[in-house]
Amino acid sequence: MAVEQYRQYIRHLLSERAQRASRQTIAPEYVGARLLGRVNRPWVAPEVQTVFDTEQDHYQLLYVGWRGNKRDFGCVLHLDIKGGKIWIQHDGTEEGLANRLVEMGVPKEDIVLAFHEPEVRQFTGFGTGE
């Protein structure tokens, strides 16, 4: 498959995930978390950001904001395209983005689960990155 097609798939999946994440309801255990000696802020859903660097082929889904008095920042998904393959650097989803890519028609050998050690990748059923 062409790299441009991979870019489109990744942008679609990250945008879809961002829309779902921004519609999530507020979890009661996070409402009004009180920290010692600090003003109690109400829980506000974090901002969901997508990063599409099509020049360097880096793609991320981030959470940015506050949970009460605690800073909330984290990378939920991070994918790169290197050597014509999709490298999943981090996947913080339950369903697994690799499976979604396969459903879209990406061959398993073109998906590298980069969050696994290089020696382990040969046993994943996906690409090894070599």
Tab-separated table of C-alpha atoms in Angstrom:
chain	number	residue	atom	x	y	z
A	1	MET	CA	0.000	0.000	0.000
A	2	ALA	CA	1.035	3.563	-0.575
A	3	VAL	CA	2.310	5.693	2.286
A	4	GLU	CA	-0.305	8.354	1.463
A	5	GLN	CA	-3.044	5.781	2.085
A	6	TYR	CA	-1.468	4.973	5.472
A	7	ARG	CA	-1.474	8.684	6.340
A	8	GLN	CA	-5.182	8.890	5.547
A	9	TYR	CA	-5.968	5.801	7.649
A	10	ILE	CA	-4.015	7.145	10.631
A	11	ARG	CA	-5.596	10.605	10.432
A	12	HIS	CA	-9.050	9.022	10.200
A	13	LEU	CA	-8.513	6.723	13.201
A	14	LEU	CA	-6.990	9.420	15.415
A	15	SER	CA	-9.734	11.914	14.510
A	16	GLU	CA	-12.400	9.300	15.215
A	17	ARG	CA	-10.834	8.475	18.567
A	18	ALA	CA	-10.509	12.183	19.452
A	19	GLN	CA	-14.212	12.753	18.757
A	20	ARG	CA	-15.186	9.805	20.962
A	21	ALA	CA	-12.850	10.922	23.757
A	22	SER	CA	-14.186	14.478	23.789
A	23	ARG	CA	-17.756	13.161	24.233
A	24	GLN	CA	-16.916	10.975	27.241
A	25	THR	CA	-18.784	11.636	30.463
A	26	ILE	CA	-17.124	12.877	33.625
A	27	ALA	CA	-16.115	10.058	35.943
A	28	PRO	CA	-17.510	10.727	39.452
A	29	GLU	CA	-14.277	9.685	41.188
A	30	TYR	CA	-12.493	12.632	39.519
A	31	VAL	CA	-15.047	15.288	40.429
A	32	GLY	CA	-13.712	17.774	42.950
A	33	ALA	CA	-10.491	16.002	43.958
A	34	ARG	CA	-9.187	17.873	47.020
A	35	LEU	CA	-5.461	18.274	47.565
A	36	LEU	CA	-3.893	19.355	50.851
A	37	GLY	CA	-3.992	23.145	51.232
A	38	ARG	CA	-5.078	23.834	47.644
A	39	VAL	CA	-8.193	25.354	46.169
A	40	ASN	CA	-10.606	22.662	45.089
A	41	ARG	CA	-11.183	23.008	41.323
A	42	PRO	CA	-14.087	21.250	39.636
A	43	TRP	CA	-13.202	18.419	37.293
A	44	VAL	CA	-13.195	19.541	33.676
A	45	ALA	CA	-12.694	17.078	30.836
A	46	PRO	CA	-9.204	17.487	29.369
A	47	GLU	CA	-8.749	18.923	25.908
A	48	VAL	CA	-8.168	16.237	23.302
A	49	GLN	CA	-5.511	17.186	20.740
A	50	THR	CA	-4.459	15.474	17.544
A	51	VAL	CA	-0.992	16.070	16.120
A	52	PHE	CA	-0.559	15.301	12.417
A	53	ASP	CA	3.021	15.905	11.252
A	54	THR	CA	2.766	14.758	7.632
A	55	GLU	CA	6.250	16.106	6.812
A	56	GLN	CA	8.032	13.823	9.309
A	57	ASP	CA	5.163	11.283	9.544
A	58	HIS	CA	4.538	11.531	13.296
A	59	TYR	CA	0.947	11.266	14.565
A	60	GLN	CA	-0.326	11.595	18.149
A	61	LEU	CA	-3.484	11.836	20.215
A	62	LEU	CA	-2.961	13.769	23.460
A	63	TYR	CA	-4.972	14.708	26.563
A	64	VAL	CA	-4.194	18.150	27.984
A	65	GLY	CA	-5.865	19.792	30.972
A	66	TRP	CA	-6.544	19.501	34.697
A	67	ARG	CA	-8.302	16.964	36.922
A	68	GLY	CA	-9.206	19.033	39.895
A	69	ASN	CA	-5.819	20.273	41.122
A	70	LYS	CA	-3.766	17.723	39.205
A	71	ARG	CA	-2.246	18.361	35.775
A	72	ASP	CA	-3.545	15.924	33.187
A	73	PHE	CA	-1.270	15.449	30.190
A	74	GLY	CA	-0.626	12.280	28.323
A	75	CYS	CA	-0.098	10.637	25.011
A	76	VAL	CA	-2.867	8.135	24.245
A	77	LEU	CA	-1.679	7.174	20.763
A	78	HIS	CA	1.614	7.712	18.940
A	79	LEU	CA	2.240	6.365	15.453
A	80	ASP	CA	5.020	6.985	12.944
A	81	ILE	CA	5.446	5.969	9.326
A	82	LYS	CA	9.010	4.776	8.740
A	83	GLY	CA	10.325	2.781	5.811
A	84	GLY	CA	6.826	2.429	4.350
A	85	LYS	CA	5.507	0.788	7.525
A	86	ILE	CA	3.247	2.030	10.320
A	87	TRP	CA	5.112	1.995	13.639
A	88	ILE	CA	2.804	2.036	16.657
A	89	GLN	CA	5.021	3.634	19.311
A	90	HIS	CA	2.310	3.780	21.984
A	91	ASP	CA	-1.262	2.495	22.096
A	92	GLY	CA	-3.231	3.430	25.195
A	93	THR	CA	-6.555	2.141	23.835
A	94	GLU	CA	-8.387	-0.991	24.896
A	95	GLU	CA	-9.313	-2.195	21.408
A	96	GLY	CA	-5.825	-1.897	19.939
A	97	LEU	CA	-5.174	0.303	16.939
A	98	ALA	CA	-3.266	-2.415	15.068
A	99	ASN	CA	-6.443	-4.474	14.750
A	100	ARG	CA	-8.346	-1.483	13.368
A	101	LEU	CA	-5.614	-0.912	10.774
A	102	VAL	CA	-5.817	-4.566	9.696
A	103	GLU	CA	-9.609	-4.212	9.342
A	104	MET	CA	-8.963	-1.254	7.025
A	105	GLY	CA	-6.768	-3.418	4.803
A	106	VAL	CA	-3.236	-2.726	6.060
A	107	PRO	CA	-1.165	-5.937	5.860
A	108	LYS	CA	0.076	-7.120	9.268
A	109	GLU	CA	3.674	-7.107	8.022
A	110	ASP	CA	3.337	-3.332	7.435
A	111	ILE	CA	2.404	-2.692	11.085
A	112	VAL	CA	5.219	-2.665	13.653
A	113	LEU	CA	4.285	-2.852	17.346
A	114	ALA	CA	7.216	-0.654	18.346
A	115	PHE	CA	6.202	-0.706	22.021
A	116	HIS	CA	7.497	-4.305	22.096
A	117	GLU	CA	11.212	-5.004	22.295
A	118	PRO	CA	12.766	-5.717	18.872
A	119	GLU	CA	13.544	-9.314	19.899
A	120	VAL	CA	9.885	-9.944	20.802
A	121	ARG	CA	8.265	-8.473	17.676
A	122	GLN	CA	8.775	-11.642	15.629
A	123	PHE	CA	6.241	-13.383	17.889
A	124	THR	CA	3.486	-10.732	17.621
A	125	GLY	CA	2.115	-11.719	14.213
A	126	PHE	CA	2.895	-8.207	12.963
A	127	GLY	CA	5.922	-6.635	11.253
A	128	THR	CA	9.346	-6.624	12.881
A	129	GLY	CA	10.594	-3.321	11.489
A	130	GLU	CA	13.558	-4.846	9.712
